[in-house]
mmCIF file of C-alpha atoms in Angstrom:
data_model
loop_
_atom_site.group_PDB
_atom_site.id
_atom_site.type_symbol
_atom_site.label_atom_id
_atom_site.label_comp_id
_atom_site.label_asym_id
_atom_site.label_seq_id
_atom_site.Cartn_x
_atom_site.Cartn_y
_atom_site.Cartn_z
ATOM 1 C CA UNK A 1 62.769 -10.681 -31.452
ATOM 2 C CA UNK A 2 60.333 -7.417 -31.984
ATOM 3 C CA UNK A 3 59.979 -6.467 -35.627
ATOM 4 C CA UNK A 4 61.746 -2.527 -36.025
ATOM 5 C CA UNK A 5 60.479 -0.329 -38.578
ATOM 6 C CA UNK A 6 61.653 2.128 -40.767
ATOM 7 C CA UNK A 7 60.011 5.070 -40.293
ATOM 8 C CA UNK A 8 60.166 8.696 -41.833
ATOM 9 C CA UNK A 9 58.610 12.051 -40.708
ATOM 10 C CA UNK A 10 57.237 14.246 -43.353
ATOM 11 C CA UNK A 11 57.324 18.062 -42.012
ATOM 12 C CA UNK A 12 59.683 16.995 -38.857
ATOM 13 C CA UNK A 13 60.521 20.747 -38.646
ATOM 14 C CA UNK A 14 56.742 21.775 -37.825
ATOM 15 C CA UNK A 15 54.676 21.619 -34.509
ATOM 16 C CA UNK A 16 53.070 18.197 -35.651
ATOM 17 C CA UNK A 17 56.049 16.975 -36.889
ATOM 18 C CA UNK A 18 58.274 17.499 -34.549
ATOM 19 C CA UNK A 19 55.332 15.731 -31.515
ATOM 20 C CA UNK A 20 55.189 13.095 -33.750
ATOM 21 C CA UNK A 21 59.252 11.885 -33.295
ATOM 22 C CA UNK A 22 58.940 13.218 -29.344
ATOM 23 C CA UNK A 23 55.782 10.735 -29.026
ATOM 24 C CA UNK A 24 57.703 8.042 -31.109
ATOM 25 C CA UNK A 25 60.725 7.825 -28.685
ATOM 26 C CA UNK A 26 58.297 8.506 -25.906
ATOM 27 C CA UNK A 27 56.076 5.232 -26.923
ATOM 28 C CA UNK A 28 59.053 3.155 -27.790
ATOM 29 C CA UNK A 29 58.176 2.664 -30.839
ATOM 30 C CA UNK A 30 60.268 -0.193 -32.803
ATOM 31 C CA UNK A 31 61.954 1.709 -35.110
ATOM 32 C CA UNK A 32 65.141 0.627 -36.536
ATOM 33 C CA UNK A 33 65.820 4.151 -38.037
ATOM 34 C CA UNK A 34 64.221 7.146 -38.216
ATOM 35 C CA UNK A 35 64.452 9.674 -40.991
ATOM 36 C CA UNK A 36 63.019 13.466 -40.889
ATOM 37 C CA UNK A 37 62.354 14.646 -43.728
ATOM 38 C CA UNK A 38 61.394 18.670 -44.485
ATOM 39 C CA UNK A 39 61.949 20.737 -47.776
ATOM 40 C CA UNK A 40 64.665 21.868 -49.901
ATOM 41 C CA UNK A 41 65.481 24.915 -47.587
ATOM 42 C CA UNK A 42 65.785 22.599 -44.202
ATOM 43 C CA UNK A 43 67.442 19.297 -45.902
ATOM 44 C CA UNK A 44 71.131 19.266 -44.280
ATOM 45 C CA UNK A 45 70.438 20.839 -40.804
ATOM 46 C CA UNK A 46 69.806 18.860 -37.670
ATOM 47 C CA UNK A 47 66.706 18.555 -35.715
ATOM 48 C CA UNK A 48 66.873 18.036 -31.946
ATOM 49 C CA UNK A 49 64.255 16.202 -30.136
ATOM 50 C CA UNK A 50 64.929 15.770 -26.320
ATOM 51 C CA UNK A 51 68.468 14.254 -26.429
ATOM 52 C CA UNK A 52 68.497 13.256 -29.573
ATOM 53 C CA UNK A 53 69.948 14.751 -32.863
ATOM 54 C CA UNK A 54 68.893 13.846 -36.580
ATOM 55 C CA UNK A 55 70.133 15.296 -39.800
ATOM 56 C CA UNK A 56 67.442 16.464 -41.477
ATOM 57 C CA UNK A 57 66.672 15.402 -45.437
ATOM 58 C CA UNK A 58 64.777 16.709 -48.384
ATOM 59 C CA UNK A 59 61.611 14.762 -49.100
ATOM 60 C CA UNK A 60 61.739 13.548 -52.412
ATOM 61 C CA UNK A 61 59.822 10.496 -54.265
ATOM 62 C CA UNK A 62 63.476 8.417 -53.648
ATOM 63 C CA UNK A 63 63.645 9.135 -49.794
ATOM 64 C CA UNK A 64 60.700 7.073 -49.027
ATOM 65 C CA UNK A 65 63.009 4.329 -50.697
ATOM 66 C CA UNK A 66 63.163 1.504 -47.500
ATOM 67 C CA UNK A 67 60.602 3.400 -45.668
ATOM 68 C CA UNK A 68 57.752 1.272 -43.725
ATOM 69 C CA UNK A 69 55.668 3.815 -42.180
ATOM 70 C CA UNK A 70 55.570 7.811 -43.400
ATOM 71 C CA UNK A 71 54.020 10.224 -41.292
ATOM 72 C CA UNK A 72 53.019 12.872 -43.203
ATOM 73 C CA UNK A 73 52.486 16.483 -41.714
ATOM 74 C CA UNK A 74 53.664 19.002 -43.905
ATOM 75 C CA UNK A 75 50.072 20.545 -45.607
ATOM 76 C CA UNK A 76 47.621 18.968 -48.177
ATOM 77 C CA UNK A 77 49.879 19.838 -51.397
ATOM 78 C CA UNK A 78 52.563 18.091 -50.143
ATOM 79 C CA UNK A 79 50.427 14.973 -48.975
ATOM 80 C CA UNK A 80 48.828 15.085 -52.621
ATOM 81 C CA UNK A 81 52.477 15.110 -53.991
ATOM 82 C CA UNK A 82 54.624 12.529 -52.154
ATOM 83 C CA UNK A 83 52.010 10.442 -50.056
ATOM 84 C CA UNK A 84 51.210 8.153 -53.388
ATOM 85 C CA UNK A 85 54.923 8.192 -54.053
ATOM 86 C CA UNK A 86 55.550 7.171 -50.448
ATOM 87 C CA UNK A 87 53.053 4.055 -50.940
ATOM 88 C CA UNK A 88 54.119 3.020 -54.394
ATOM 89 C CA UNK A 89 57.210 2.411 -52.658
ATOM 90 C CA UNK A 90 56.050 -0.027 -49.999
ATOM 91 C CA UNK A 91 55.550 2.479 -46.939
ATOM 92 C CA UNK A 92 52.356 2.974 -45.355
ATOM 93 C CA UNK A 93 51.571 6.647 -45.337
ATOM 94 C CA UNK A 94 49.788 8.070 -41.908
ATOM 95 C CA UNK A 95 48.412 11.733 -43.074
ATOM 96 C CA UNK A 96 47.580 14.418 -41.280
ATOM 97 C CA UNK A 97 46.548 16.616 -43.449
ATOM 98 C CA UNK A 98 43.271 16.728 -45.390
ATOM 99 C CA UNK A 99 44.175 15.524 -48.389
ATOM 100 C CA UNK A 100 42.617 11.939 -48.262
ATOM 101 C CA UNK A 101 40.291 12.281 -45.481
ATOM 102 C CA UNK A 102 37.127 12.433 -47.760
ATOM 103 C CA UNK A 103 38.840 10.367 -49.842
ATOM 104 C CA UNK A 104 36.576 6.961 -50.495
ATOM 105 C CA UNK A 105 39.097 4.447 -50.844
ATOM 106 C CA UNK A 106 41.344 5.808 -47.988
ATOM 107 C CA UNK A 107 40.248 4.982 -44.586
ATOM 108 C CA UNK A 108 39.779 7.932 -42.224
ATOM 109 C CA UNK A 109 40.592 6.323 -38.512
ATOM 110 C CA UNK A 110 40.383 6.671 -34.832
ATOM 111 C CA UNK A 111 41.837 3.856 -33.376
ATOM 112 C CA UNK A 112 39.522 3.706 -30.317
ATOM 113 C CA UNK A 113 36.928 4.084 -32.593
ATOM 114 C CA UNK A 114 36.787 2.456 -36.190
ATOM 115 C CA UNK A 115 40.119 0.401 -36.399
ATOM 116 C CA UNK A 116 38.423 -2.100 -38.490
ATOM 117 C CA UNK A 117 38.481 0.328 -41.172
ATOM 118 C CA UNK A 118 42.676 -0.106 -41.420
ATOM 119 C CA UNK A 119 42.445 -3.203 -42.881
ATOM 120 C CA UNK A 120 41.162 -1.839 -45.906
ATOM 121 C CA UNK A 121 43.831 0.570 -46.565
ATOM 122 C CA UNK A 122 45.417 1.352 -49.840
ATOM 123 C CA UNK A 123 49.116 2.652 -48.865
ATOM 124 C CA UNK A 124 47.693 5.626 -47.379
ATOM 125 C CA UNK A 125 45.349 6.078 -44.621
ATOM 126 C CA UNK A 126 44.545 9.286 -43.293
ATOM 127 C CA UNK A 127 44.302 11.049 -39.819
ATOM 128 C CA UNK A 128 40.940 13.445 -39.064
ATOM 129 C CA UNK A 129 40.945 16.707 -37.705
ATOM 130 C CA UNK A 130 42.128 17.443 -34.268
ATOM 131 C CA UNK A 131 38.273 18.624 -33.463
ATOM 132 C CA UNK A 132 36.648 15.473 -34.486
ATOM 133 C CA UNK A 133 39.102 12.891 -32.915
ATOM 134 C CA UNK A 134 38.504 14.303 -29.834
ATOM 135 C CA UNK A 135 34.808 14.622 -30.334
ATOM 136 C CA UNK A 136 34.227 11.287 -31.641
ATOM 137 C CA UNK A 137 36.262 8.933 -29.419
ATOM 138 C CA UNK A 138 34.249 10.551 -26.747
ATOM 139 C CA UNK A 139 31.020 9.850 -28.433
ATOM 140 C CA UNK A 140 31.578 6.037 -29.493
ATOM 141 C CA UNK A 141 31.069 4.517 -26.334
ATOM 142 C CA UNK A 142 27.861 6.409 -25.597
ATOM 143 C CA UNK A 143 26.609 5.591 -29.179
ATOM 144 C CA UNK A 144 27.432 1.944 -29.035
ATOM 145 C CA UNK A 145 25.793 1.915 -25.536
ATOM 146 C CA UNK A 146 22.489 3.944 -26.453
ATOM 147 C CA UNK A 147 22.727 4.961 -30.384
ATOM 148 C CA UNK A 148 23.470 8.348 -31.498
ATOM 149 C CA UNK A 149 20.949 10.508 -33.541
ATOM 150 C CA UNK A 150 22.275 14.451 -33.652
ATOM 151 C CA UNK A 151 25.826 16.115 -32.598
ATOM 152 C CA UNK A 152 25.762 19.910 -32.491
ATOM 153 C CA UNK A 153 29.082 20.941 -31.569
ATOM 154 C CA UNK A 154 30.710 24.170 -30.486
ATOM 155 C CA UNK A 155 34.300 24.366 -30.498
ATOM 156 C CA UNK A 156 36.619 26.754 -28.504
ATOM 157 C CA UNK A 157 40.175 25.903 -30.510
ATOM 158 C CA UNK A 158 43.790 26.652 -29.369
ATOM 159 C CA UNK A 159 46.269 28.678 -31.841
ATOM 160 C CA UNK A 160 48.422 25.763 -32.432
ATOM 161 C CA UNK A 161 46.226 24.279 -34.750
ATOM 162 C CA UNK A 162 46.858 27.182 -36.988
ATOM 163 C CA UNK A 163 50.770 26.309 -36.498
ATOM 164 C CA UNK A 164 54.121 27.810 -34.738
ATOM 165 C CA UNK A 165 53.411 31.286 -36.846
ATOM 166 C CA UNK A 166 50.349 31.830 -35.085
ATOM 167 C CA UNK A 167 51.331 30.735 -31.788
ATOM 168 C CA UNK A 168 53.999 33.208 -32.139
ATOM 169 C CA UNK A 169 51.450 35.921 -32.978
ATOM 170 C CA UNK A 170 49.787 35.142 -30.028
ATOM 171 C CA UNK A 171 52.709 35.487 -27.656
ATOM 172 C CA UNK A 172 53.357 38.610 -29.751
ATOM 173 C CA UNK A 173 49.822 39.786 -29.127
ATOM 174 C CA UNK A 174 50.203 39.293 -25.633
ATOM 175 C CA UNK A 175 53.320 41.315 -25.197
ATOM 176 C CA UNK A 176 50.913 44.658 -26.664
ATOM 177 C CA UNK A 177 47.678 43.271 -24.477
ATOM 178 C CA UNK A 178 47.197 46.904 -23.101
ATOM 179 C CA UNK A 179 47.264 48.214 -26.353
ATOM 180 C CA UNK A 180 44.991 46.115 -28.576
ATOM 181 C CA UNK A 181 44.499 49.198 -31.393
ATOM 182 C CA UNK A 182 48.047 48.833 -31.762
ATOM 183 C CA UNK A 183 48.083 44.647 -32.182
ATOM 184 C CA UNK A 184 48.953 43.966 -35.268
ATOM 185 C CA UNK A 185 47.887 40.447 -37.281
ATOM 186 C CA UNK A 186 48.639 38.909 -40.302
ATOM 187 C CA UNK A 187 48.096 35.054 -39.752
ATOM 188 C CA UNK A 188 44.237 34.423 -37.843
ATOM 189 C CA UNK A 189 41.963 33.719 -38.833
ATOM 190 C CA UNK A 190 43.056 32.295 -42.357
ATOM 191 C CA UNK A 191 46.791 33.464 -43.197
ATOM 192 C CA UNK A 192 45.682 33.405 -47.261
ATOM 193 C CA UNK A 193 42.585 35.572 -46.254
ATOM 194 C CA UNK A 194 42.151 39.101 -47.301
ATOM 195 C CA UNK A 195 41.461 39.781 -43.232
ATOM 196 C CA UNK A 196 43.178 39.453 -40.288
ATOM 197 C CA UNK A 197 42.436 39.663 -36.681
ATOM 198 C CA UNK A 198 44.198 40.097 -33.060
ATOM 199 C CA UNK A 199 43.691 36.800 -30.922
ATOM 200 C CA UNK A 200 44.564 38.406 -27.644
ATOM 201 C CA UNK A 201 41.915 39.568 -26.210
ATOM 202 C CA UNK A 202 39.808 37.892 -28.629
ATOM 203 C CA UNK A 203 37.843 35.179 -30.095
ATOM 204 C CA UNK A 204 37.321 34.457 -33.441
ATOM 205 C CA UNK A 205 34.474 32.785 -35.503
ATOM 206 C CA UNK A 206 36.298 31.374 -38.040
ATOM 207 C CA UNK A 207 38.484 28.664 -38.715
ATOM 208 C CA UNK A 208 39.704 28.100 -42.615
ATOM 209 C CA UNK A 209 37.688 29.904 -45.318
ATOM 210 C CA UNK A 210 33.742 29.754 -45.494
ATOM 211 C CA UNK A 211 31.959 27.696 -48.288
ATOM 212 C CA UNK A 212 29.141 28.230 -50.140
ATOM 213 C CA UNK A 213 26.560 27.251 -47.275
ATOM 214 C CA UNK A 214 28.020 29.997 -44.894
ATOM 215 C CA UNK A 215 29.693 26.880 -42.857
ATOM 216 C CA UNK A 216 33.507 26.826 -42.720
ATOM 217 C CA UNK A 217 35.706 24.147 -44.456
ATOM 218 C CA UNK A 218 36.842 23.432 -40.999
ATOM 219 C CA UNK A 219 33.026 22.940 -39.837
ATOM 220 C CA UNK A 220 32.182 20.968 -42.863
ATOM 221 C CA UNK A 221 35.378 18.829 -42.462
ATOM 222 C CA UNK A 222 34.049 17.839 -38.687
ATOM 223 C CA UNK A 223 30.505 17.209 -40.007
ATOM 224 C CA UNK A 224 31.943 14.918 -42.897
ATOM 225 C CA UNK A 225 34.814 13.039 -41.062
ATOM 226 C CA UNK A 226 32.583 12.068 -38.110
ATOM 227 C CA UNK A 227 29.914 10.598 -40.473
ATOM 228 C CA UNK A 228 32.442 8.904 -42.259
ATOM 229 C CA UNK A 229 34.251 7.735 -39.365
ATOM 230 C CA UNK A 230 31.063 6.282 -37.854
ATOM 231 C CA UNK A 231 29.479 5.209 -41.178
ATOM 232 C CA UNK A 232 26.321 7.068 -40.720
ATOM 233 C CA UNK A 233 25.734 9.351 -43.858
ATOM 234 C CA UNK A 234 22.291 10.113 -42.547
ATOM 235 C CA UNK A 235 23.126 11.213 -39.207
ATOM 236 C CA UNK A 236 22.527 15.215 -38.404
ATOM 237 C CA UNK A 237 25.812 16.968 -37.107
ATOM 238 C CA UNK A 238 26.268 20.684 -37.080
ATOM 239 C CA UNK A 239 29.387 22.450 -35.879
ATOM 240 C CA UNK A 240 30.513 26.070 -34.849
ATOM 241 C CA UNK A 241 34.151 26.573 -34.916
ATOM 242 C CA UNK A 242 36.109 29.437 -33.783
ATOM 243 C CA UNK A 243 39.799 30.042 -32.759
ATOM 244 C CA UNK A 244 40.442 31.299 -28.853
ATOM 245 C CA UNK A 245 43.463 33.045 -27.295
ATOM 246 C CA UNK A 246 44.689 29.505 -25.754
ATOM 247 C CA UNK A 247 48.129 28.251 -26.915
ATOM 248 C CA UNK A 248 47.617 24.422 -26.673
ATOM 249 C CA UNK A 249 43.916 22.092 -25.981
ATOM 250 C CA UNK A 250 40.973 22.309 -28.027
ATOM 251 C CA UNK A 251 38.272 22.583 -26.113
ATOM 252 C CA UNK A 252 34.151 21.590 -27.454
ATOM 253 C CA UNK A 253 31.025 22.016 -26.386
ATOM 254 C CA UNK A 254 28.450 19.227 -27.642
ATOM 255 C CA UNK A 255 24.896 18.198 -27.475
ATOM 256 C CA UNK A 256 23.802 15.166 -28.781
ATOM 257 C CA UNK A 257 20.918 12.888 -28.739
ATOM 258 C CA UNK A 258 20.799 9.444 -28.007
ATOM 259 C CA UNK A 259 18.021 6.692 -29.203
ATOM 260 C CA UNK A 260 17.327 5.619 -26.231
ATOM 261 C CA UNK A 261 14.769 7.330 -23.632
ATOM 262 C CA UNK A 262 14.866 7.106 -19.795
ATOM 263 C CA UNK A 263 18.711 7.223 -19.955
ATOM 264 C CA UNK A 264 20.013 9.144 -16.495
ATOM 265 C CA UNK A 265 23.397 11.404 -16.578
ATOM 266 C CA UNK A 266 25.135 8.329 -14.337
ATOM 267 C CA UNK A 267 24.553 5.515 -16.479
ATOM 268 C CA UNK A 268 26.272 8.144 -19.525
ATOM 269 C CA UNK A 269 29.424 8.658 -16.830
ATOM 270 C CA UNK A 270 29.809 5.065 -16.028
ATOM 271 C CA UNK A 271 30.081 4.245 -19.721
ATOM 272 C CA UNK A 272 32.881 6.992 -20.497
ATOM 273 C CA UNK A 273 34.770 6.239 -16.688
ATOM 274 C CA UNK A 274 35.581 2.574 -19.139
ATOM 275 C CA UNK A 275 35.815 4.220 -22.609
ATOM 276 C CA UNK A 276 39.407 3.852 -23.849
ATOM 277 C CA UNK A 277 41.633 6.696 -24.331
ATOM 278 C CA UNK A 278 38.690 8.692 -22.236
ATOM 279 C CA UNK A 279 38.959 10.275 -18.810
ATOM 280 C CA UNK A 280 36.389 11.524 -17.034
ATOM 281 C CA UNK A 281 36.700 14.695 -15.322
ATOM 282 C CA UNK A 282 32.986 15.564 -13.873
ATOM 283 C CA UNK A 283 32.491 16.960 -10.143
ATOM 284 C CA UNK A 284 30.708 20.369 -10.552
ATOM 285 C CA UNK A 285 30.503 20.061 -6.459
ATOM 286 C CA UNK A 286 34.381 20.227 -6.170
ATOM 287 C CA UNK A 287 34.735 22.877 -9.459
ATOM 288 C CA UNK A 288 36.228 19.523 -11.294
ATOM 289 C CA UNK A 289 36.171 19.245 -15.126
ATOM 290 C CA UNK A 290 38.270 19.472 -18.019
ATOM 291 C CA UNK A 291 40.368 22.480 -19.196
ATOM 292 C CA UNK A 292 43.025 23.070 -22.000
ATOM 293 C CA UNK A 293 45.718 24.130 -19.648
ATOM 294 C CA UNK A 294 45.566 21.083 -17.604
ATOM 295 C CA UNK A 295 45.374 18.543 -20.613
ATOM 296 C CA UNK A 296 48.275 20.123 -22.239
ATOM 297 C CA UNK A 297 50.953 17.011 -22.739
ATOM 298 C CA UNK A 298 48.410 14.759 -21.704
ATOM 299 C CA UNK A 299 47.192 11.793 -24.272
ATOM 300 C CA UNK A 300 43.878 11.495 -22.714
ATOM 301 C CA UNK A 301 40.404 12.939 -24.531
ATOM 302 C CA UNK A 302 38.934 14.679 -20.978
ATOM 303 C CA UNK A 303 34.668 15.016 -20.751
ATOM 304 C CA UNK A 304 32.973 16.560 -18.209
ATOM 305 C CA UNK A 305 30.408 18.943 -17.572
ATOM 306 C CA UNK A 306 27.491 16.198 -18.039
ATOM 307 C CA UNK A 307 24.023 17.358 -18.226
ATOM 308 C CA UNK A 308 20.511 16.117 -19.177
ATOM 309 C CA UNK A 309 19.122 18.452 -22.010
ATOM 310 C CA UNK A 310 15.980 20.503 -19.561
ATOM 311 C CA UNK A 311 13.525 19.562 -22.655
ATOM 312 C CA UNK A 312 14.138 16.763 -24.424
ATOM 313 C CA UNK A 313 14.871 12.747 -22.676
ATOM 314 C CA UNK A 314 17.377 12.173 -25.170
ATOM 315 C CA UNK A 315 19.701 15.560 -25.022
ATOM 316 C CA UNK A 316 23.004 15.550 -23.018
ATOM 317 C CA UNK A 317 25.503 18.196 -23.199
ATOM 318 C CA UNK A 318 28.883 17.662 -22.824
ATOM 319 C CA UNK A 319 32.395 19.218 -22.225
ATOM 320 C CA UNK A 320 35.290 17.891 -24.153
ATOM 321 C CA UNK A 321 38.770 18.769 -23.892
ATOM 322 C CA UNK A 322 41.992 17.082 -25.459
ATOM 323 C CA UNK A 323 45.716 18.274 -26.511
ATOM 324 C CA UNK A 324 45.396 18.933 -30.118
ATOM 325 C CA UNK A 325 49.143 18.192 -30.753
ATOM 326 C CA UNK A 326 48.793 14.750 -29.360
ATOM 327 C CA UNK A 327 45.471 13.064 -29.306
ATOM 328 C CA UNK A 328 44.395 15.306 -31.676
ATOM 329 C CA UNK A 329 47.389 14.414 -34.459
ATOM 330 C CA UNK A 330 50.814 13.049 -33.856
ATOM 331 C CA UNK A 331 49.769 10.573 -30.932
ATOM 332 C CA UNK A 332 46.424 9.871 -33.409
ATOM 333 C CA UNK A 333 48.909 8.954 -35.902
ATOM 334 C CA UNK A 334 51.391 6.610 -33.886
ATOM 335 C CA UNK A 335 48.277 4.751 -32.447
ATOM 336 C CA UNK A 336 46.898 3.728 -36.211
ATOM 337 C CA UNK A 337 50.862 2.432 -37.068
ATOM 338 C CA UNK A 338 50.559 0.624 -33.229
ATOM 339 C CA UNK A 339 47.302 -0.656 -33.833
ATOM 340 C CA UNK A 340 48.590 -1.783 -37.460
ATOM 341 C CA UNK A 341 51.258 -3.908 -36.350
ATOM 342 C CA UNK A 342 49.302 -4.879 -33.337
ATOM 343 C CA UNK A 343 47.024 -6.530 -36.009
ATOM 344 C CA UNK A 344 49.610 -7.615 -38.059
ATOM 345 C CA UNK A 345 48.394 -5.836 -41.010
ATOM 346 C CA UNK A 346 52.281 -4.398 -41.072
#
């Protein structure tokens, strides 16, 4: 008989949330029970997913009490909070938040990518940003077939990331898209930020706050989490990220070179048209490569647009595309508990 699982959902009310129980009865997932949890304000109302209905409860140190896995995506403070609680307990606490990812002792994991890392886990282990999942399961097969020695990235990233307020805003936005003097904005492109700016009919170069070194958190959390993720500290990544009037799909540009010379754009595609969890989507003769709109729903990371840098033997650019609800966090998540119990390490 299949082992079931307890499992709770941290945040269930949210975008995230809310995928990550659709994409748990979706996958099957052997659960036993599930339990959403949100705060004070939501505990006693019922969630609907699809055809099912759950009573929603307050997330408290006591309600991870029984609890095997706890996804966890209700923002860093709350992750900081309950997410040790959570694993003192006995449950082991996917977050997809920030609030471990640089963490040392918490593994940072792409299941395609590094799942050896889960074995080392400490209760918690911790789900990367949308932008770098995407980019990096992508990128492993290439660099375990060639090596990898720079990533420059460019992203192009849907409002959903930012949550259901500034999806809203958008669709707001839209409504006024003859009148953009009269837009008005109060969420992009940081909510907490003294500015704010339309979306329709806009893009914007900045996602979170900038640090010190002009770069955004949001940049500096894609350059960290893929070295970490790879375990290359030394190798070069730079990233430009910036927030575009698309509801759903994150969409990146990248260059990167490889260690290898004499490598031709064909032998690159025949190593993703194999990579798991990649499809390849590259047929500039037909107009065929990836887009947000069509990848919407999907699980897939989509690459296309494959070129041969014009200067240097060891550039390729590359066009990546994935559904930042999904691949890019809640089906992220239920992949590291699958790949857990797959490996009996739950």
């Amino acid at each position: 008989m299949t082992k079931k699982y307890t499992v709770a959902v941290v945040g269930a009310t949210g975008a995230v949330g809310t995928k990550i129980i659709e994409q748990l009865i979706k996958r099957k997932f052997p659960m036993a029970q599930l339990k959403p949890l949100a705060s004070k304000r939501s505990a006693g109302k019922e969630l609907a997913v699809g055809n099912e209905r759950y009573k929603i409860e307050e997330a408290t140190p006591e309600a991870f009490d029984g609890i095997d896995f706890a996804f966890f995506s209700a923002g860093g403070s709350v992750s900081k909070e309950l997410a040790p609680e959570a694993a003192k307990r006995g449950a082991i606490v996917i977050d997809n938040t920030s609030a471990f990812r640089m963490d040392p002792e918490t593994p940072l994991v792409v299941p395609e990518v590094n799942p050896n890392d889960l074995a080392t886990h400490q209760g918690i282990i911790a789900n990367p940003n949308c932008s770098t999942i995407q980019m990096v399961a992508a990128l492993q097969p290439i660099r375990q077939a060639f090596g990898l020695k720079k990533i420059i990235v460019s992203t192009y990233q849907a409002v959903s990331g930012a949550g259901i307020s500034a999806v809203n805003e958008l669709k707001e936005q839209s409504v006024h898209f003859d009148e953009p003097t009269g837009i008005e904005a109060q969420i992009l492109p940081v909510k907490s930020d003294k500015k704010h700016y339309p979306i329709a009919r806009n893009v914007i170069p900045q996602i979170d706050v900038f640090t010190e070194n002009g770069f955004t958190y949001e940049e500096m959390k894609m350059i960290n989490e893929t070295k970490k993720i790879l375990h290359d500290e030394t190798l070069p990544v730079a990233a430009t990220c910036v927030r575009v009037p698309v509801t759903v799909g994150h969409s990146e540009s990248v260059y990167i070179e490889i260690e290898r010379n004499g490598v031709s754009v064909e032998e690159i595609k025949e190593i993703l048209k194999t990579a798991p969890g990649v499809v390849l989507h590259d047929d500039p003769a037909t107009q065929h490569y990836p887009m947000p709109l069509y990848s919407d729903g999907l699980d897939d990371v989509f690459v296309g647009r494959i070129r041969k840098d014009l200067t240097e033997d060891t550039g390729f650019h590359l066009w990546i595309v994935a559904d930042n609800l999904l691949k890019g966090a809640a089906l992220n998540s239920i992949q590291i508990a699958e790949k857990m119990i797959e490996d009996g390490l739950k």
